[in-house]
Amino acid sequence: MPIDPNIALGAQLESIDFAWTPTDVQHYNLALGAGARWTDPAELRYLDDRAPQVLPTFATVAPFFHETEPPKVQFPGIDIDLAKVVHGSQEVVVHQPIPASGKATFERRISELWDKGSAAVIWQEHTATSSDGELLWTARSSIFAKGEGGFGGDRGPSSKSELPDRTPDFDIFTPTLPQQALLYRMCGDRNPLHSDPEFARAAGFPNPIMHGLGTYGLVCKAATDTVLDSDATRVKSFRTRFAGVLYPGETLHSRIWKTAEGELTIAVTVVEREESPVLADVVLTYE
């Protein structure tokens, strides 16, 4: 059985010691399109040679930035074919602005298992603590594994956020490059679903798709640039549920509402496919 909940649930995964440099941060920001406004001082803060500003979404790649092999979905009590897996959701909470360079330890555990019958949802909780003992960020993420349900677990909640019934406060269009996924995969996610057409077709897609976490980062940057004057240090948390796919070269449409003090609600769709949803239940908090 690929999933044994008696072993998997609550399992502590191997910790990871990692480090990052300003060049890594620059590389990540470039993979999200930084530098498109190449004469704008606010935009160029993302690409400063000594202290580039760091988006909270960098937390999703920092521990694995220099990986060159495809990831494996192999944990205690879990062994799943990578082709069956897509990202389900992601949340990052930063406890302080992420520095442009540093060393940290990444701890993670399997926090929840949901049995959807035809699929499984596997949740992880992560923390990153700097080498001097400061908690940098906390994250939660889930993956959706097709055909891996039926192990007898809890089905999990079914909830959906309602969007405000009014015109968005901001309307943003973010074009992506045909090579956007090829740029983003250099940040440590070498899943062939995003680069190999044959692998993508075997997984049920006509072409390689953009990394969900790449779309996550693109939208966080777009909201930061539009609402927060390109000041990434103001972002406190960012969460989403992955509701669809983006193909490189398509255009993201982000509708943004100010729904509370220090909170944005965002809906993200694809222009070229009749506003097909890509990200849902998106909330960004800021100061």
Coordinates of C-alpha atoms in Angstrom, one line a residue:
M1 CA 0.0 0.0 0.0
P2 CA 1.5 3.4 -1.0
I3 CA 0.1 5.1 2.1
D4 CA 0.1 3.6 5.5
P5 CA -1.6 6.2 7.8
N6 CA -0.4 4.4 11.0
I7 CA 3.2 5.1 10.0
A8 CA 2.8 8.4 8.0
L9 CA 0.5 10.5 10.2
G10 CA 2.7 12.7 12.5
A11 CA 5.9 11.3 11.1
Q12 CA 8.9 13.7 11.6
L13 CA 10.9 14.0 8.4
E14 CA 14.6 14.4 8.2
S15 CA 15.7 17.9 9.0
I16 CA 17.7 19.9 6.4
D17 CA 20.5 22.3 7.1
F18 CA 20.7 24.8 4.2
A19 CA 22.2 28.2 3.3
W20 CA 21.4 30.9 0.7
T21 CA 23.1 33.8 -0.8
P22 CA 22.1 37.1 -2.5
T23 CA 22.7 35.5 -5.8
D24 CA 20.1 32.8 -5.0
V25 CA 17.6 35.4 -4.1
Q26 CA 18.3 37.4 -7.3
H27 CA 17.9 34.1 -9.3
Y28 CA 14.6 33.4 -7.6
N29 CA 13.3 36.9 -8.2
L30 CA 14.4 36.8 -11.9
A31 CA 12.4 33.5 -12.2
L32 CA 9.4 35.4 -11.1
G33 CA 9.9 38.1 -13.7
A34 CA 11.8 40.7 -11.6
G35 CA 13.6 43.3 -13.7
A36 CA 10.8 43.7 -16.3
R37 CA 10.7 47.4 -15.1
W38 CA 14.4 47.6 -15.5
T39 CA 14.7 51.4 -14.8
D40 CA 12.4 51.4 -11.8
P41 CA 14.3 51.8 -8.5
A42 CA 11.6 50.0 -6.6
E43 CA 11.8 47.0 -9.0
L44 CA 15.6 47.0 -8.9
R45 CA 15.5 46.3 -5.1
Y46 CA 14.7 42.7 -6.1
L47 CA 18.1 42.5 -7.9
D48 CA 20.5 44.4 -5.6
D49 CA 23.8 42.6 -5.6
R50 CA 24.4 42.8 -1.9
A51 CA 21.0 42.9 -0.3
P52 CA 18.2 42.0 -2.7
Q53 CA 14.8 42.1 -1.0
V54 CA 13.3 38.7 -0.3
L55 CA 9.7 37.8 -1.0
P56 CA 8.2 35.5 1.6
T57 CA 7.5 32.9 -1.1
F58 CA 11.3 32.4 -1.3
A59 CA 10.7 30.2 1.7
T60 CA 9.2 27.5 -0.5
V61 CA 12.4 27.0 -2.5
A62 CA 15.2 28.0 -0.1
P63 CA 15.9 24.6 1.5
F64 CA 16.0 22.8 -1.9
F65 CA 17.4 25.6 -4.0
H66 CA 20.5 23.7 -5.3
E67 CA 18.7 20.4 -5.9
T68 CA 19.3 19.0 -9.4
E69 CA 17.3 15.8 -9.2
P70 CA 13.5 15.4 -9.6
P71 CA 11.8 15.3 -6.2
K72 CA 10.5 12.0 -4.7
V73 CA 7.3 11.5 -2.9
Q74 CA 8.8 9.0 -0.4
F75 CA 8.2 9.6 3.3
P76 CA 7.6 7.2 6.2
G77 CA 4.4 5.2 5.2
I78 CA 4.2 7.0 1.9
D79 CA 5.5 6.0 -1.5
I80 CA 3.8 7.6 -4.6
D81 CA 4.7 8.0 -8.2
L82 CA 5.6 11.6 -8.9
A83 CA 3.4 11.7 -12.0
K84 CA 0.3 11.3 -9.8
V85 CA 1.1 14.3 -7.7
V86 CA 0.1 18.0 -8.0
H87 CA 0.4 20.7 -5.4
G88 CA -2.8 21.3 -3.4
S89 CA -2.2 24.3 -1.3
Q90 CA 0.5 26.5 0.3
E91 CA 0.8 28.9 3.1
V92 CA 3.9 30.8 4.4
V93 CA 4.0 32.9 7.5
V94 CA 7.2 35.0 8.0
H95 CA 8.1 35.9 11.6
Q96 CA 10.6 38.5 10.4
P97 CA 11.8 39.6 7.0
I98 CA 13.9 36.9 5.4
P99 CA 17.5 38.1 5.1
A100 CA 19.3 38.2 1.7
S101 CA 21.7 35.6 2.9
G102 CA 21.9 33.2 5.8
K103 CA 22.0 29.6 7.2
A104 CA 19.0 27.8 8.7
T105 CA 17.6 24.4 9.7
F106 CA 14.4 23.2 8.1
E107 CA 12.1 20.9 10.2
R108 CA 9.0 19.2 8.8
R109 CA 6.4 16.6 9.6
I110 CA 3.4 15.0 8.1
S111 CA 0.6 16.8 9.9
E112 CA -2.6 15.5 8.2
L113 CA -3.8 12.8 5.8
W114 CA -7.1 13.2 4.0
D115 CA -8.7 10.3 2.2
K116 CA -10.8 11.6 -0.7
G117 CA -11.6 8.2 -2.1
S118 CA -10.1 8.6 -5.5
A119 CA -7.2 10.6 -4.2
A120 CA -5.2 11.4 -1.1
V121 CA -4.2 14.8 0.3
I122 CA -1.0 14.8 2.3
W123 CA -0.2 17.8 4.5
Q124 CA 3.1 18.9 5.8
E125 CA 4.0 21.6 8.4
H126 CA 7.5 23.2 8.1
T127 CA 9.6 25.6 10.2
A128 CA 12.9 27.3 9.4
T129 CA 15.1 28.4 12.2
S130 CA 18.2 30.5 11.6
S131 CA 21.7 29.5 12.7
D132 CA 21.4 31.9 15.6
G133 CA 18.1 30.3 16.8
E134 CA 15.6 32.8 15.4
L135 CA 12.4 31.4 13.9
L136 CA 12.3 32.7 10.3
W137 CA 9.1 31.2 8.9
T138 CA 6.4 28.6 9.4
A139 CA 4.7 27.0 6.4
R140 CA 1.9 24.5 5.6
S141 CA 1.5 22.7 2.3
S142 CA -0.5 19.9 0.8
I143 CA -0.1 17.7 -2.2
F144 CA -3.0 16.0 -4.1
A145 CA -2.1 12.4 -5.1
K146 CA -4.5 11.0 -7.8
G147 CA -5.5 7.4 -7.3
E148 CA -4.0 7.1 -3.8
G149 CA -7.1 7.3 -1.6
G150 CA -9.0 4.4 0.0
F151 CA -6.7 4.0 2.9
G152 CA -9.5 4.6 5.4
G153 CA -8.6 8.1 6.6
D154 CA -10.6 11.2 7.4
R155 CA -12.0 12.9 4.3
G156 CA -11.1 16.3 5.5
P157 CA -13.1 19.5 5.4
S158 CA -14.7 21.0 2.2
S159 CA -14.6 24.7 2.4
K160 CA -14.5 27.5 -0.1
S161 CA -14.0 31.2 0.5
E162 CA -16.5 33.6 -1.0
L163 CA -15.2 36.6 -3.0
P164 CA -16.5 40.1 -2.3
D165 CA -19.6 41.0 -4.2
R166 CA -18.1 44.2 -5.6
T167 CA -15.6 45.5 -8.1
P168 CA -12.0 44.6 -7.2
D169 CA -9.8 47.4 -5.8
F170 CA -7.0 46.3 -8.1
D171 CA -7.0 44.5 -11.4
I172 CA -3.6 43.1 -12.5
F173 CA -2.4 41.3 -15.6
T174 CA 0.9 39.4 -15.4
P175 CA 2.2 38.0 -18.7
T176 CA 4.5 34.9 -18.4
L177 CA 7.3 33.9 -20.7
P178 CA 7.2 30.6 -22.8
Q179 CA 10.4 29.7 -20.8
Q180 CA 9.0 30.7 -17.4
A181 CA 8.9 27.2 -16.0
L182 CA 12.4 26.4 -17.4
L183 CA 13.7 29.5 -15.5
Y184 CA 11.8 28.6 -12.3
R185 CA 12.9 24.9 -12.3
M186 CA 16.5 26.2 -11.8
C187 CA 15.4 27.2 -8.3
G188 CA 15.5 23.6 -7.2
D189 CA 12.2 22.1 -8.5
R190 CA 13.3 19.7 -11.3
N191 CA 10.0 17.9 -11.6
P192 CA 9.8 16.9 -15.3
L193 CA 6.1 17.8 -15.3
H194 CA 7.3 21.3 -15.9
S195 CA 9.9 20.7 -18.6
D196 CA 9.4 17.3 -20.3
P197 CA 6.5 17.3 -22.9
E198 CA 6.4 13.4 -22.9
F199 CA 6.2 13.2 -19.1
A200 CA 3.5 16.0 -19.0
R201 CA 1.4 14.1 -21.5
A202 CA 1.7 10.9 -19.5
A203 CA 0.5 12.8 -16.5
G204 CA -2.6 14.0 -18.5
F205 CA -1.5 17.5 -19.6
P206 CA -1.0 18.5 -23.3
N207 CA 2.2 20.3 -22.5
P208 CA 4.4 21.0 -19.5
I209 CA 2.7 23.3 -16.9
M210 CA 4.1 26.1 -14.8
H211 CA 5.0 25.1 -11.2
G212 CA 2.2 25.9 -8.8
L213 CA 4.7 27.5 -6.5
G214 CA 6.0 29.5 -9.4
T215 CA 2.5 30.9 -10.0
Y216 CA 2.2 31.4 -6.2
G217 CA 5.4 33.5 -6.3
L218 CA 4.3 35.5 -9.4
V219 CA 1.1 36.5 -7.8
C220 CA 2.7 37.4 -4.5
K221 CA 5.2 39.7 -6.4
A222 CA 2.4 41.2 -8.4
A223 CA 0.3 42.1 -5.3
T224 CA 3.4 43.4 -3.5
D225 CA 4.3 45.6 -6.4
T226 CA 0.8 46.9 -6.9
V227 CA -0.5 47.3 -3.4
L228 CA 2.6 47.6 -1.2
D229 CA 4.9 49.8 -3.3
S230 CA 7.2 46.8 -4.1
D231 CA 8.1 46.5 -0.4
A232 CA 8.4 42.8 0.3
T233 CA 9.2 43.4 4.0
R234 CA 5.6 44.4 4.5
V235 CA 4.2 41.0 3.6
K236 CA 3.4 38.9 6.7
S237 CA 1.8 35.8 5.2
F238 CA 0.5 34.4 1.9
R239 CA -1.7 31.4 1.3
T240 CA -3.5 29.8 -1.6
R241 CA -5.3 26.7 -2.9
F242 CA -4.2 25.6 -6.3
A243 CA -7.3 25.5 -8.4
G244 CA -6.0 25.0 -11.9
V245 CA -2.9 25.1 -14.1
L246 CA -1.0 27.8 -15.9
Y247 CA 0.9 27.0 -19.1
P248 CA 4.0 29.1 -19.7
G249 CA 3.3 32.0 -22.0
E250 CA -0.2 32.6 -20.7
T251 CA -1.3 35.7 -18.8
L252 CA -2.4 35.7 -15.2
H253 CA -5.3 37.9 -14.2
S254 CA -5.3 38.8 -10.5
R255 CA -8.3 40.6 -9.0
I256 CA -7.5 42.0 -5.6
W257 CA -9.8 43.3 -2.9
K258 CA -8.9 45.0 0.4
T259 CA -11.1 42.9 2.7
A260 CA -9.8 43.9 6.1
E261 CA -7.1 46.0 7.7
G262 CA -3.9 44.6 6.5
E263 CA -5.5 41.9 4.4
L264 CA -6.0 41.2 0.7
T265 CA -8.2 38.6 -0.9
I266 CA -7.2 37.6 -4.4
A267 CA -8.7 35.6 -7.3
V268 CA -6.4 34.4 -10.0
T269 CA -7.4 33.2 -13.5
V270 CA -5.9 32.7 -17.0
V271 CA -6.9 35.3 -19.6
E272 CA -6.3 33.0 -22.6
R273 CA -8.6 30.2 -21.4
E274 CA -11.8 32.2 -20.6
E275 CA -10.6 33.2 -17.2
S276 CA -10.1 29.6 -16.1
P277 CA -9.1 29.6 -12.3
V278 CA -5.5 29.0 -11.3
L279 CA -5.3 30.1 -7.7
A280 CA -8.3 30.2 -5.3
D281 CA -8.8 31.1 -1.6
V282 CA -5.8 33.5 -1.9
V283 CA -5.1 35.7 1.1
L284 CA -2.1 38.0 1.7
T285 CA -1.6 39.8 5.0
Y286 CA 0.6 42.8 5.4
E287 CA 1.6 45.6 7.7

